[in-house]
mmCIF file of C-alpha atoms in Angstrom:
data_model
loop_
_atom_site.group_PDB
_atom_site.id
_atom_site.type_symbol
_atom_site.label_atom_id
_atom_site.label_comp_id
_atom_site.label_asym_id
_atom_site.label_seq_id
_atom_site.Cartn_x
_atom_site.Cartn_y
_atom_site.Cartn_z
ATOM 1 C CA UNK A 258 -2.450 17.270 -7.780
ATOM 2 C CA UNK A 259 -1.443 15.754 -10.850
ATOM 3 C CA UNK A 260 2.227 14.948 -11.596
ATOM 4 C CA UNK A 261 4.084 16.496 -14.459
ATOM 5 C CA UNK A 262 3.367 14.149 -17.480
ATOM 6 C CA UNK A 263 5.890 13.497 -20.010
ATOM 7 C CA UNK A 264 7.701 11.076 -22.045
ATOM 8 C CA UNK A 265 11.327 11.448 -23.255
ATOM 9 C CA UNK A 266 12.881 9.193 -25.847
ATOM 10 C CA UNK A 267 16.620 8.627 -26.389
ATOM 11 C CA UNK A 268 17.471 6.704 -29.498
ATOM 12 C CA UNK A 269 20.969 5.096 -29.418
ATOM 13 C CA UNK A 270 22.593 2.770 -32.119
ATOM 14 C CA UNK A 271 21.012 -0.469 -31.310
ATOM 15 C CA UNK A 272 18.497 0.403 -28.619
ATOM 16 C CA UNK A 273 16.215 2.990 -27.332
ATOM 17 C CA UNK A 274 15.398 4.344 -23.983
ATOM 18 C CA UNK A 275 11.782 5.621 -23.177
ATOM 19 C CA UNK A 276 11.690 7.621 -19.894
ATOM 20 C CA UNK A 277 8.243 8.466 -18.543
ATOM 21 C CA UNK A 278 7.470 11.109 -16.059
ATOM 22 C CA UNK A 279 4.200 11.238 -14.075
ATOM 23 C CA UNK A 280 1.221 8.893 -13.284
ATOM 24 C CA UNK A 281 1.267 5.942 -15.585
ATOM 25 C CA UNK A 282 -2.468 5.615 -16.090
ATOM 26 C CA UNK A 283 -4.466 4.971 -19.484
ATOM 27 C CA UNK A 284 -3.690 8.430 -20.830
ATOM 28 C CA UNK A 285 0.054 8.200 -20.265
ATOM 29 C CA UNK A 286 0.080 4.566 -21.019
ATOM 30 C CA UNK A 287 -1.485 5.121 -24.549
ATOM 31 C CA UNK A 288 1.161 7.778 -25.403
ATOM 32 C CA UNK A 289 3.797 5.468 -24.043
ATOM 33 C CA UNK A 290 2.535 2.732 -26.368
ATOM 34 C CA UNK A 291 2.368 4.999 -29.214
ATOM 35 C CA UNK A 292 6.065 6.107 -29.022
ATOM 36 C CA UNK A 293 7.130 2.451 -28.372
ATOM 37 C CA UNK A 294 5.258 1.304 -31.442
ATOM 38 C CA UNK A 295 6.910 4.138 -33.552
ATOM 39 C CA UNK A 296 10.255 2.830 -32.202
ATOM 40 C CA UNK A 297 9.556 -0.672 -33.150
ATOM 41 C CA UNK A 298 8.342 0.321 -36.588
ATOM 42 C CA UNK A 299 11.618 2.293 -37.060
ATOM 43 C CA UNK A 300 13.418 -0.910 -36.227
ATOM 44 C CA UNK A 301 14.264 -0.546 -32.628
ATOM 45 C CA UNK A 302 13.387 -3.953 -30.989
ATOM 46 C CA UNK A 303 15.666 -3.518 -27.965
ATOM 47 C CA UNK A 304 14.012 -1.119 -25.619
ATOM 48 C CA UNK A 305 14.387 0.193 -22.077
ATOM 49 C CA UNK A 306 11.637 1.866 -20.257
ATOM 50 C CA UNK A 307 12.980 3.895 -17.358
ATOM 51 C CA UNK A 308 10.316 4.473 -14.695
ATOM 52 C CA UNK A 309 12.332 6.391 -12.193
ATOM 53 C CA UNK A 310 10.078 9.382 -12.402
ATOM 54 C CA UNK A 311 6.992 7.721 -12.444
ATOM 55 C CA UNK A 312 5.900 7.481 -8.916
ATOM 56 C CA UNK A 313 2.475 5.721 -9.419
ATOM 57 C CA UNK A 314 1.380 2.960 -12.077
ATOM 58 C CA UNK A 315 -2.172 1.706 -11.985
ATOM 59 C CA UNK A 316 -3.177 -1.616 -13.575
ATOM 60 C CA UNK A 317 -4.319 -0.042 -16.650
ATOM 61 C CA UNK A 318 -0.873 1.292 -17.237
ATOM 62 C CA UNK A 319 0.577 -2.239 -16.377
ATOM 63 C CA UNK A 320 -1.757 -3.714 -19.189
ATOM 64 C CA UNK A 321 -0.510 -1.240 -21.673
ATOM 65 C CA UNK A 322 3.133 -2.284 -20.735
ATOM 66 C CA UNK A 323 2.206 -5.868 -21.233
ATOM 67 C CA UNK A 324 1.016 -5.109 -24.613
ATOM 68 C CA UNK A 325 4.307 -3.513 -25.516
ATOM 69 C CA UNK A 326 6.009 -6.738 -24.168
ATOM 70 C CA UNK A 327 3.921 -8.757 -26.528
ATOM 71 C CA UNK A 328 4.623 -6.811 -29.403
ATOM 72 C CA UNK A 329 8.246 -6.844 -28.901
ATOM 73 C CA UNK A 330 8.255 -10.600 -28.334
ATOM 74 C CA UNK A 331 6.521 -11.187 -31.468
ATOM 75 C CA UNK A 332 9.434 -9.472 -33.286
ATOM 76 C CA UNK A 333 11.879 -11.373 -31.053
ATOM 77 C CA UNK A 334 12.909 -8.058 -29.483
ATOM 78 C CA UNK A 335 13.666 -7.316 -25.753
ATOM 79 C CA UNK A 336 12.329 -4.967 -23.138
ATOM 80 C CA UNK A 337 14.074 -4.097 -19.691
ATOM 81 C CA UNK A 338 12.489 -1.877 -17.188
ATOM 82 C CA UNK A 339 14.602 0.147 -14.730
ATOM 83 C CA UNK A 340 13.963 2.759 -11.941
ATOM 84 C CA UNK A 341 11.060 0.979 -10.138
ATOM 85 C CA UNK A 342 10.100 1.442 -6.542
ATOM 86 C CA UNK A 343 10.188 -1.751 -4.515
ATOM 87 C CA UNK A 344 6.223 -1.642 -4.581
ATOM 88 C CA UNK A 345 6.097 -1.273 -8.363
ATOM 89 C CA UNK A 346 8.667 -4.168 -8.592
ATOM 90 C CA UNK A 347 6.618 -6.458 -6.496
ATOM 91 C CA UNK A 348 3.561 -5.670 -8.409
ATOM 92 C CA UNK A 349 5.392 -6.363 -11.829
ATOM 93 C CA UNK A 350 6.526 -9.688 -10.444
ATOM 94 C CA UNK A 351 3.020 -10.420 -9.094
ATOM 95 C CA UNK A 352 1.665 -9.843 -12.498
ATOM 96 C CA UNK A 353 4.267 -12.141 -14.281
ATOM 97 C CA UNK A 354 5.805 -9.297 -16.060
ATOM 98 C CA UNK A 355 9.337 -10.151 -14.673
ATOM 99 C CA UNK A 356 8.942 -13.584 -16.731
ATOM 100 C CA UNK A 357 9.063 -11.725 -19.992
ATOM 101 C CA UNK A 358 10.875 -8.504 -19.392
ATOM 102 C CA UNK A 359 13.941 -7.658 -17.352
ATOM 103 C CA UNK A 360 13.932 -5.664 -14.171
ATOM 104 C CA UNK A 361 16.993 -3.493 -13.215
ATOM 105 C CA UNK A 362 17.815 -0.939 -10.730
ATOM 106 C CA UNK A 363 19.321 1.609 -13.157
ATOM 107 C CA UNK A 364 19.331 2.300 -16.799
ATOM 108 C CA UNK A 365 23.013 1.549 -17.205
ATOM 109 C CA UNK A 366 22.402 -2.263 -16.137
ATOM 110 C CA UNK A 367 19.016 -2.294 -18.140
ATOM 111 C CA UNK A 368 20.767 -1.458 -21.187
ATOM 112 C CA UNK A 369 23.757 -3.619 -20.587
ATOM 113 C CA UNK A 370 21.496 -6.501 -20.252
ATOM 114 C CA UNK A 371 19.300 -6.105 -23.378
ATOM 115 C CA UNK B 132 -1.187 9.241 23.794
ATOM 116 C CA UNK B 133 -3.069 7.401 21.248
ATOM 117 C CA UNK B 134 -5.175 9.304 18.583
ATOM 118 C CA UNK B 135 -7.343 8.601 15.654
ATOM 119 C CA UNK B 136 -8.507 10.783 12.572
ATOM 120 C CA UNK B 137 -11.373 10.002 10.456
ATOM 121 C CA UNK B 138 -11.874 11.659 7.042
ATOM 122 C CA UNK B 139 -14.788 11.216 4.622
ATOM 123 C CA UNK B 140 -14.320 12.078 1.099
ATOM 124 C CA UNK B 141 -16.547 11.882 -1.951
ATOM 125 C CA UNK B 142 -15.083 11.900 -5.539
ATOM 126 C CA UNK B 143 -16.888 12.010 -8.861
ATOM 127 C CA UNK B 144 -15.938 9.376 -11.372
ATOM 128 C CA UNK B 145 -13.782 11.361 -13.490
ATOM 129 C CA UNK B 146 -10.545 10.564 -14.931
ATOM 130 C CA UNK B 147 -7.662 10.811 -12.390
ATOM 131 C CA UNK B 148 -9.959 11.685 -9.399
ATOM 132 C CA UNK B 149 -8.709 8.496 -7.877
ATOM 133 C CA UNK B 150 -5.531 10.546 -7.219
ATOM 134 C CA UNK B 151 -7.440 12.833 -4.742
ATOM 135 C CA UNK B 152 -8.327 9.844 -2.774
ATOM 136 C CA UNK B 153 -4.775 8.281 -2.917
ATOM 137 C CA UNK B 154 -3.364 11.658 -1.857
ATOM 138 C CA UNK B 155 -5.497 11.900 1.135
ATOM 139 C CA UNK B 156 -4.746 8.351 2.143
ATOM 140 C CA UNK B 157 -0.943 9.189 1.819
ATOM 141 C CA UNK B 158 -1.321 12.402 3.884
ATOM 142 C CA UNK B 159 -2.879 10.346 6.714
ATOM 143 C CA UNK B 160 -0.353 7.703 6.579
ATOM 144 C CA UNK B 161 2.404 10.353 6.741
ATOM 145 C CA UNK B 162 0.770 11.890 9.686
ATOM 146 C CA UNK B 163 1.216 8.639 11.469
ATOM 147 C CA UNK B 164 4.745 7.890 10.088
ATOM 148 C CA UNK B 165 4.017 4.973 7.983
ATOM 149 C CA UNK B 166 7.088 4.298 5.789
ATOM 150 C CA UNK B 167 7.447 5.187 2.252
ATOM 151 C CA UNK B 168 6.924 1.663 1.002
ATOM 152 C CA UNK B 169 3.677 1.357 3.056
ATOM 153 C CA UNK B 170 2.415 4.619 1.850
ATOM 154 C CA UNK B 171 2.894 3.662 -1.882
ATOM 155 C CA UNK B 172 1.076 0.486 -1.335
ATOM 156 C CA UNK B 173 -1.718 2.398 0.287
ATOM 157 C CA UNK B 174 -2.076 4.769 -2.565
ATOM 158 C CA UNK B 175 -1.926 1.955 -4.974
ATOM 159 C CA UNK B 176 -4.733 0.023 -3.233
ATOM 160 C CA UNK B 177 -6.917 3.150 -3.204
ATOM 161 C CA UNK B 178 -6.298 3.971 -6.866
ATOM 162 C CA UNK B 179 -7.303 0.334 -7.846
ATOM 163 C CA UNK B 180 -10.243 0.325 -5.849
ATOM 164 C CA UNK B 181 -11.563 3.591 -7.080
ATOM 165 C CA UNK B 182 -10.820 2.702 -10.710
ATOM 166 C CA UNK B 183 -12.850 -0.518 -10.259
ATOM 167 C CA UNK B 184 -15.799 1.289 -8.764
ATOM 168 C CA UNK B 185 -15.566 3.738 -11.835
ATOM 169 C CA UNK B 186 -15.215 1.225 -14.421
ATOM 170 C CA UNK B 187 -17.533 -1.448 -13.102
ATOM 171 C CA UNK B 188 -20.286 -0.131 -10.730
ATOM 172 C CA UNK B 189 -22.696 1.557 -13.160
ATOM 173 C CA UNK B 190 -23.779 3.702 -10.361
ATOM 174 C CA UNK B 191 -26.269 6.448 -11.347
ATOM 175 C CA UNK B 192 -24.760 9.083 -9.097
ATOM 176 C CA UNK B 193 -21.297 8.546 -10.468
ATOM 177 C CA UNK B 194 -19.545 9.184 -7.121
ATOM 178 C CA UNK B 195 -17.247 7.051 -5.013
ATOM 179 C CA UNK B 196 -17.297 7.416 -1.165
ATOM 180 C CA UNK B 197 -14.212 6.864 0.810
ATOM 181 C CA UNK B 198 -13.871 6.796 4.416
ATOM 182 C CA UNK B 199 -10.426 6.774 6.111
ATOM 183 C CA UNK B 200 -9.608 5.926 9.726
ATOM 184 C CA UNK B 201 -5.933 6.228 10.856
ATOM 185 C CA UNK B 202 -4.785 5.186 14.267
ATOM 186 C CA UNK B 203 -1.241 5.032 15.620
ATOM 187 C CA UNK B 204 -1.000 1.475 14.402
ATOM 188 C CA UNK B 205 -2.952 1.027 11.221
ATOM 189 C CA UNK B 206 -4.972 2.854 8.243
ATOM 190 C CA UNK B 207 -8.384 1.635 7.500
ATOM 191 C CA UNK B 208 -9.902 2.628 4.187
ATOM 192 C CA UNK B 209 -13.524 1.916 3.282
ATOM 193 C CA UNK B 210 -14.577 2.759 -0.410
ATOM 194 C CA UNK B 211 -18.320 2.374 -1.510
ATOM 195 C CA UNK B 212 -20.109 2.796 -4.599
ATOM 196 C CA UNK B 213 -23.948 2.769 -5.209
ATOM 197 C CA UNK B 214 -23.719 0.708 -8.230
ATOM 198 C CA UNK B 215 -25.149 -2.644 -9.270
ATOM 199 C CA UNK B 216 -22.856 -4.703 -7.256
ATOM 200 C CA UNK B 217 -20.062 -7.248 -8.430
ATOM 201 C CA UNK B 218 -20.334 -10.894 -9.439
ATOM 202 C CA UNK B 219 -18.150 -13.853 -8.703
ATOM 203 C CA UNK B 220 -16.653 -13.549 -12.029
ATOM 204 C CA UNK B 221 -15.718 -10.137 -11.501
ATOM 205 C CA UNK B 222 -14.082 -10.829 -8.518
ATOM 206 C CA UNK B 223 -11.676 -13.545 -9.663
ATOM 207 C CA UNK B 224 -11.085 -11.390 -12.860
ATOM 208 C CA UNK B 225 -12.441 -13.723 -15.260
ATOM 209 C CA UNK B 226 -15.110 -11.453 -16.755
ATOM 210 C CA UNK B 227 -12.480 -8.761 -17.493
ATOM 211 C CA UNK B 228 -9.915 -10.619 -19.304
ATOM 212 C CA UNK B 229 -10.467 -9.079 -22.722
ATOM 213 C CA UNK B 230 -9.015 -10.639 -25.809
ATOM 214 C CA UNK B 231 -6.527 -13.313 -25.152
ATOM 215 C CA UNK B 232 -2.841 -12.244 -25.115
ATOM 216 C CA UNK B 233 0.374 -13.884 -26.353
ATOM 217 C CA UNK B 234 1.112 -15.210 -23.041
ATOM 218 C CA UNK B 235 -1.756 -16.760 -20.869
ATOM 219 C CA UNK B 236 -0.141 -15.742 -17.486
ATOM 220 C CA UNK B 237 0.312 -12.051 -18.601
ATOM 221 C CA UNK B 238 -3.344 -11.386 -18.088
ATOM 222 C CA UNK B 239 -4.060 -7.716 -18.891
ATOM 223 C CA UNK B 240 -7.184 -6.787 -17.062
ATOM 224 C CA UNK B 241 -8.897 -7.909 -13.844
ATOM 225 C CA UNK B 242 -5.945 -7.718 -11.725
ATOM 226 C CA UNK B 243 -6.780 -4.753 -9.527
ATOM 227 C CA UNK B 244 -8.235 -6.903 -6.762
ATOM 228 C CA UNK B 245 -5.271 -9.219 -6.832
ATOM 229 C CA UNK B 246 -3.042 -6.304 -6.229
ATOM 230 C CA UNK B 247 -5.156 -4.916 -3.412
ATOM 231 C CA UNK B 248 -5.180 -8.126 -1.553
ATOM 232 C CA UNK B 249 -1.369 -8.708 -2.005
ATOM 233 C CA UNK B 250 -0.574 -5.104 -0.767
ATOM 234 C CA UNK B 251 -3.036 -4.743 2.026
ATOM 235 C CA UNK B 252 -3.133 -6.604 5.545
ATOM 236 C CA UNK B 253 -6.779 -7.253 5.317
ATOM 237 C CA UNK B 254 -9.366 -6.875 2.544
ATOM 238 C CA UNK B 255 -13.257 -7.375 2.890
ATOM 239 C CA UNK B 256 -15.526 -6.995 -0.120
ATOM 240 C CA UNK B 257 -19.248 -6.493 0.487
ATOM 241 C CA UNK B 258 -21.519 -6.360 -2.455
ATOM 242 C CA UNK B 259 -25.354 -6.354 -3.258
ATOM 243 C CA UNK B 260 -27.407 -5.147 -5.911
ATOM 244 C CA UNK B 261 -27.484 -1.864 -4.221
ATOM 245 C CA UNK B 262 -23.566 -1.280 -4.292
ATOM 246 C CA UNK B 263 -20.265 -2.394 -3.276
ATOM 247 C CA UNK B 264 -17.902 -1.582 -0.292
ATOM 248 C CA UNK B 265 -14.184 -2.637 -0.322
ATOM 249 C CA UNK B 266 -12.654 -2.162 3.021
ATOM 250 C CA UNK B 267 -8.830 -2.517 3.524
ATOM 251 C CA UNK B 268 -6.509 -2.170 6.378
ATOM 252 C CA UNK B 269 -2.773 -1.446 6.284
ATOM 253 C CA UNK B 270 -0.849 -2.061 9.507
ATOM 254 C CA UNK B 271 2.161 0.066 10.428
ATOM 255 C CA UNK B 272 5.454 -2.038 10.593
ATOM 256 C CA UNK B 273 8.276 -1.148 12.873
ATOM 257 C CA UNK B 274 11.139 0.367 10.931
#
């Protein structure tokens, strides 16, 4: 029943990409937040979160993404999302996430627009 | 020929059990050829309703009861808990805000019902001190 549950990090010179796999709920969200905070502490303030392999995101998962946006904004950083389904994108826009973070169809454009 | 299918499901309030309900809704919608986007919306509405029941109902039996009714044209889902009921401030999310965030419009919690109302065609909430039932309907759209 449960999707595979994983987080991959790719650290580049000036940005980092976090790729999640599985149901983005409180459990995966907390792991994601931990990884994001580690990256931020290590000086990465330009982040991309790739949600292509995350088919479902609940409102608790979204609240954790909002916390990451807040931390990055306080440090004058930037966060772009990519790989969202149309329903996920609609939900993000409804929750005003699109006002503070970019939403792009693929990782290449998300990185290019940081 | 038109046909309908009714499924009754009871899940315990354990972490991730909402996925069992979401999967059931997904299978029934697939059976009637709902499109992929509608199926994802149905799953998300079920997940948010079950999470609300688990987090806020304070029910003694720690169970969520779900009734699915799918026809050729629509899927109806009725999600019931036997908790203490919900209040107006829970319905509008103001009781669930938590600590203030950096951006006032980026409200972290209490958005589940807003999501459900946005994604479903009809939503009805009935609540009393004996429990809460959230009913919603997703109509099948032509491709």
